[in-house]
PDB file of C-alpha atoms in Angstrom:
ATOM      1  CA  ILE A  51       5.746   2.773   1.657  1.00  0.00           C
ATOM      2  CA  ALA A  52       7.183   5.290   4.091  1.00  0.00           C
ATOM      3  CA  LEU A  53       9.002   8.216   2.538  1.00  0.00           C
ATOM      4  CA  GLN A  54      12.598   8.868   3.493  1.00  0.00           C
ATOM      5  CA  THR A  55      13.674  12.175   4.941  1.00  0.00           C
ATOM      6  CA  PRO A  56      16.175  14.090   2.809  1.00  0.00           C
ATOM      7  CA  ALA A  57      18.866  13.333   5.429  1.00  0.00           C
ATOM      8  CA  THR A  58      18.194   9.584   5.233  1.00  0.00           C
ATOM      9  CA  TRP A  59      18.188   9.666   1.434  1.00  0.00           C
ATOM     10  CA  ILE A  60      21.527  11.525   1.355  1.00  0.00           C
ATOM     11  CA  ARG A  61      23.037   9.153   3.928  1.00  0.00           C
ATOM     12  CA  ASN A  62      21.928   6.121   1.893  1.00  0.00           C
ATOM     13  CA  PHE A  63      23.223   7.703  -1.324  1.00  0.00           C
ATOM     14  CA  VAL A  64      26.660   8.252   0.222  1.00  0.00           C
ATOM     15  CA  ARG A  65      26.835   4.834   1.923  1.00  0.00           C
ATOM     16  CA  THR A  66      26.011   2.981  -1.295  1.00  0.00           C
ATOM     17  CA  HIS A  67      28.258   5.075  -3.559  1.00  0.00           C
ATOM     18  CA  PRO A  68      31.074   3.014  -5.164  1.00  0.00           C
ATOM     19  CA  GLU A  69      33.726   5.493  -3.930  1.00  0.00           C
ATOM     20  CA  TYR A  70      32.608   5.385  -0.284  1.00  0.00           C
ATOM     21  CA  LYS A  71      35.107   3.494   1.910  1.00  0.00           C
ATOM     22  CA  GLN A  72      33.058   3.324   5.152  1.00  0.00           C
ATOM     23  CA  ASP A  73      35.392   5.972   6.616  1.00  0.00           C
ATOM     24  CA  SER A  74      32.953   8.898   7.009  1.00  0.00           C
ATOM     25  CA  VAL A  75      34.742  10.772   4.219  1.00  0.00           C
ATOM     26  CA  VAL A  76      32.650  12.239   1.415  1.00  0.00           C
ATOM     27  CA  SER A  77      35.051  12.495  -1.502  1.00  0.00           C
ATOM     28  CA  GLU A  78      34.780  15.077  -4.268  1.00  0.00           C
ATOM     29  CA  GLY A  79      33.415  12.377  -6.569  1.00  0.00           C
ATOM     30  CA  ILE A  80      30.681  11.406  -4.114  1.00  0.00           C
ATOM     31  CA  ALA A  81      29.784  15.057  -3.532  1.00  0.00           C
ATOM     32  CA  TYR A  82      29.643  15.706  -7.274  1.00  0.00           C
ATOM     33  CA  ASP A  83      27.427  12.685  -7.906  1.00  0.00           C
ATOM     34  CA  LEU A  84      25.169  13.654  -4.989  1.00  0.00           C
ATOM     35  CA  MET A  85      24.721  17.222  -6.252  1.00  0.00           C
ATOM     36  CA  THR A  86      24.090  15.915  -9.772  1.00  0.00           C
ATOM     37  CA  ALA A  87      21.424  13.512  -8.476  1.00  0.00           C
ATOM     38  CA  VAL A  88      19.733  16.201  -6.374  1.00  0.00           C
ATOM     39  CA  ASN A  89      19.744  18.607  -9.322  1.00  0.00           C
ATOM     40  CA  GLU A  90      18.251  15.979 -11.635  1.00  0.00           C
ATOM     41  CA  ILE A  91      15.511  15.204  -9.091  1.00  0.00           C
ATOM     42  CA  GLY A  92      14.691  18.901  -8.730  1.00  0.00           C
ATOM     43  CA  LEU A  93      14.563  19.384 -12.496  1.00  0.00           C
ATOM     44  CA  GLY A  94      12.258  16.399 -12.951  1.00  0.00           C
ATOM     45  CA  GLN A  95      14.882  14.441 -14.899  1.00  0.00           C
ATOM     46  CA  ARG A  96      15.300  11.700 -12.290  1.00  0.00           C
ATOM     47  CA  PRO A  97      12.416  10.025 -10.458  1.00  0.00           C
ATOM     48  CA  CYS A  98      12.919   9.533  -6.729  1.00  0.00           C
ATOM     49  CA  PRO A  99      10.005   7.654  -5.162  1.00  0.00           C
ATOM     50  CA  GLU A 100      12.000   7.210  -1.923  1.00  0.00           C
ATOM     51  CA  LEU A 101      11.692  10.965  -1.338  1.00  0.00           C
ATOM     52  CA  LEU A 102       8.658  11.984  -3.362  1.00  0.00           C
ATOM     53  CA  GLY A 103       6.400   8.941  -3.335  1.00  0.00           C
ATOM     54  CA  SER A 104       4.013   9.148  -6.255  1.00  0.00           C
ATOM     55  CA  VAL A 105       4.659  12.863  -6.810  1.00  0.00           C
ATOM     56  CA  THR A 106       6.242  13.620 -10.182  1.00  0.00           C
ATOM     57  CA  VAL A 107       8.337  16.750 -10.599  1.00  0.00           C
ATOM     58  CA  GLU A 108       7.447  18.261 -13.944  1.00  0.00           C
ATOM     59  CA  LYS A 109      10.360  19.017 -16.227  1.00  0.00           C
ATOM     60  CA  ILE A 110      11.127  22.689 -16.669  1.00  0.00           C
ATOM     61  CA  GLN A 111       9.964  23.903 -20.057  1.00  0.00           C
ATOM     62  CA  PRO A 112      12.306  26.307 -21.892  1.00  0.00           C
ATOM     63  CA  GLU A 113       9.618  28.979 -22.105  1.00  0.00           C
ATOM     64  CA  ALA A 114       9.182  28.870 -18.320  1.00  0.00           C
ATOM     65  CA  ALA A 115      12.887  28.671 -17.453  1.00  0.00           C
ATOM     66  CA  TYR A 116      13.462  32.386 -17.199  1.00  0.00           C
ATOM     67  CA  PRO A 117      12.680  34.385 -14.080  1.00  0.00           C
ATOM     68  CA  THR A 118       9.465  36.306 -13.879  1.00  0.00           C
ATOM     69  CA  HIS A 119      10.084  39.515 -12.028  1.00  0.00           C
ATOM     70  CA  LEU A 120       7.294  40.441  -9.689  1.00  0.00           C
ATOM     71  CA  GLY A 121       6.248  44.030  -9.828  1.00  0.00           C
ATOM     72  CA  GLY A 122       6.057  45.960  -6.606  1.00  0.00           C
ATOM     73  CA  GLY A 123       2.616  47.169  -7.596  1.00  0.00           C
ATOM     74  CA  ARG A 124       0.749  43.977  -6.709  1.00  0.00           C
ATOM     75  CA  SER A 125      -2.562  44.726  -5.133  1.00  0.00           C
ATOM     76  CA  GLU A 126      -3.473  43.836  -1.585  1.00  0.00           C
ATOM     77  CA  LYS A 127      -6.262  41.673  -3.018  1.00  0.00           C
ATOM     78  CA  ALA A 128      -3.786  39.701  -5.145  1.00  0.00           C
ATOM     79  CA  ARG A 129      -1.613  39.013  -2.082  1.00  0.00           C
ATOM     80  CA  LYS A 130      -4.635  37.917  -0.053  1.00  0.00           C
ATOM     81  CA  ASP A 131      -5.781  35.658  -2.895  1.00  0.00           C
ATOM     82  CA  VAL A 132      -2.408  33.888  -2.974  1.00  0.00           C
ATOM     83  CA  LEU A 133      -2.356  33.484   0.810  1.00  0.00           C
ATOM     84  CA  ASN A 134      -5.913  32.137   0.810  1.00  0.00           C
ATOM     85  CA  MET A 135      -5.019  29.663  -1.941  1.00  0.00           C
ATOM     86  CA  LEU A 136      -2.034  28.391   0.066  1.00  0.00           C
ATOM     87  CA  ALA A 137      -4.050  28.220   3.288  1.00  0.00           C
ATOM     88  CA  ALA A 138      -6.712  26.158   1.513  1.00  0.00           C
ATOM     89  CA  ARG A 139      -4.053  23.540   0.684  1.00  0.00           C
ATOM     90  CA  ALA A 140      -3.174  23.046   4.341  1.00  0.00           C
ATOM     91  CA  ALA A 141      -4.806  20.369   6.467  1.00  0.00           C
ATOM     92  CA  ALA A 142      -5.094  19.819  10.205  1.00  0.00           C
ATOM     93  CA  CYS A 143      -2.365  17.164  10.023  1.00  0.00           C
ATOM     94  CA  ASP A 144       0.074  19.836   8.814  1.00  0.00           C
ATOM     95  CA  GLY A 145       0.050  21.625  12.161  1.00  0.00           C
ATOM     96  CA  PRO A 146       0.394  25.352  12.761  1.00  0.00           C
ATOM     97  CA  GLY A 147       3.222  27.058  10.919  1.00  0.00           C
ATOM     98  CA  SER A 148       4.138  24.035   8.793  1.00  0.00           C
ATOM     99  CA  ALA A 149       4.142  23.742   5.033  1.00  0.00           C
ATOM    100  CA  PRO A 150       1.094  22.096   3.443  1.00  0.00           C
ATOM    101  CA  THR A 151       1.381  18.366   2.831  1.00  0.00           C
ATOM    102  CA  ASN A 152       0.455  16.752  -0.436  1.00  0.00           C
ATOM    103  CA  SER A 153      -2.805  14.888  -0.899  1.00  0.00           C
ATOM    104  CA  PHE A 154      -1.004  11.518  -0.861  1.00  0.00           C
ATOM    105  CA  HIS A 155       0.277  12.212   2.664  1.00  0.00           C
ATOM    106  CA  ARG A 156      -3.109  13.448   3.857  1.00  0.00           C
ATOM    107  CA  ALA A 157      -4.816  10.320   2.552  1.00  0.00           C
ATOM    108  CA  ARG A 158      -2.404   8.142   4.538  1.00  0.00           C
ATOM    109  CA  VAL A 159      -2.749  10.189   7.732  1.00  0.00           C
ATOM    110  CA  HIS A 160      -6.538  10.127   7.629  1.00  0.00           C
ATOM    111  CA  SER A 161      -7.012   6.496   6.551  1.00  0.00           C
TER     112      SER A 161
END
């Protein structure tokens, strides 16, 4: 199953919304429902296989819901460790300068 781009998903959401009148107007109700859906997907409250495939967004736990302020005193080694960890997640199919893909995508590209 091919994943939809966010633009395609949004377009389909609007076009199939009960308030949409095929007039290219996104009413306040449609916009509200769209933002609610996007928020629920991001919080892990609403599955969206069209966008995420088999990836599940974990629900935010109350103990992890508050910001963790990063101290300015992080060591150079700590920064390099984080960068190395992120670089290790990247694959050749990601291309230079792109964000790492998930393992599901890599498996499809290389199969």
